[in-house]
Amino acid sequence: DLILNNRFSDLVDHWDNSTLMSYLPPYSECLSSGTVSLLREMSSSLGDDIKRWRSASVQAYQTQLSCLERMRHEIMLLRTTVSSQETTINSLTNEIDRLRISK
């Protein structure tokens, strides 16, 4: 397995055909009844953990989406304000130019 043996790559030297090997025993080998009941309990616990994680993830997503929507609304409001200010600045600049010409 490349991922498991990656940390031992410095021991390989530079042999062309060298292979590091790992032995991973089968997961279901020689399961006793106690082990099976323990696995069922762990599976149930894992299912509960996944449900809690999913709920927390949905809540975090909703919070982030709410924040994004508020920011989007604020950006639109700021753009409107800037546009209004630009209009006011342009009209005042035109008024100043008109007054300078009339003097």
C-alpha angles and dihedrals in degrees: 000000000000095000096050094043096043092093090058095051092108089064094057096074111197103307112149099219102028119135129188112213134205129193117215112182117225112272097228098043115133099348113183123208090256090053091049092052090047090051091050090051091048090048091052091047090047090051090053091048090051091050091051091047091049092050092048090047092052090049091049090048091051091049092050092047091050090051091049092050091050090049091048091051091048091049090052090049091049092049090053090049092049091049091051091048091049090053091050092047092050093049092048091047090051090048091051091049091049092050092048091052093048093054 
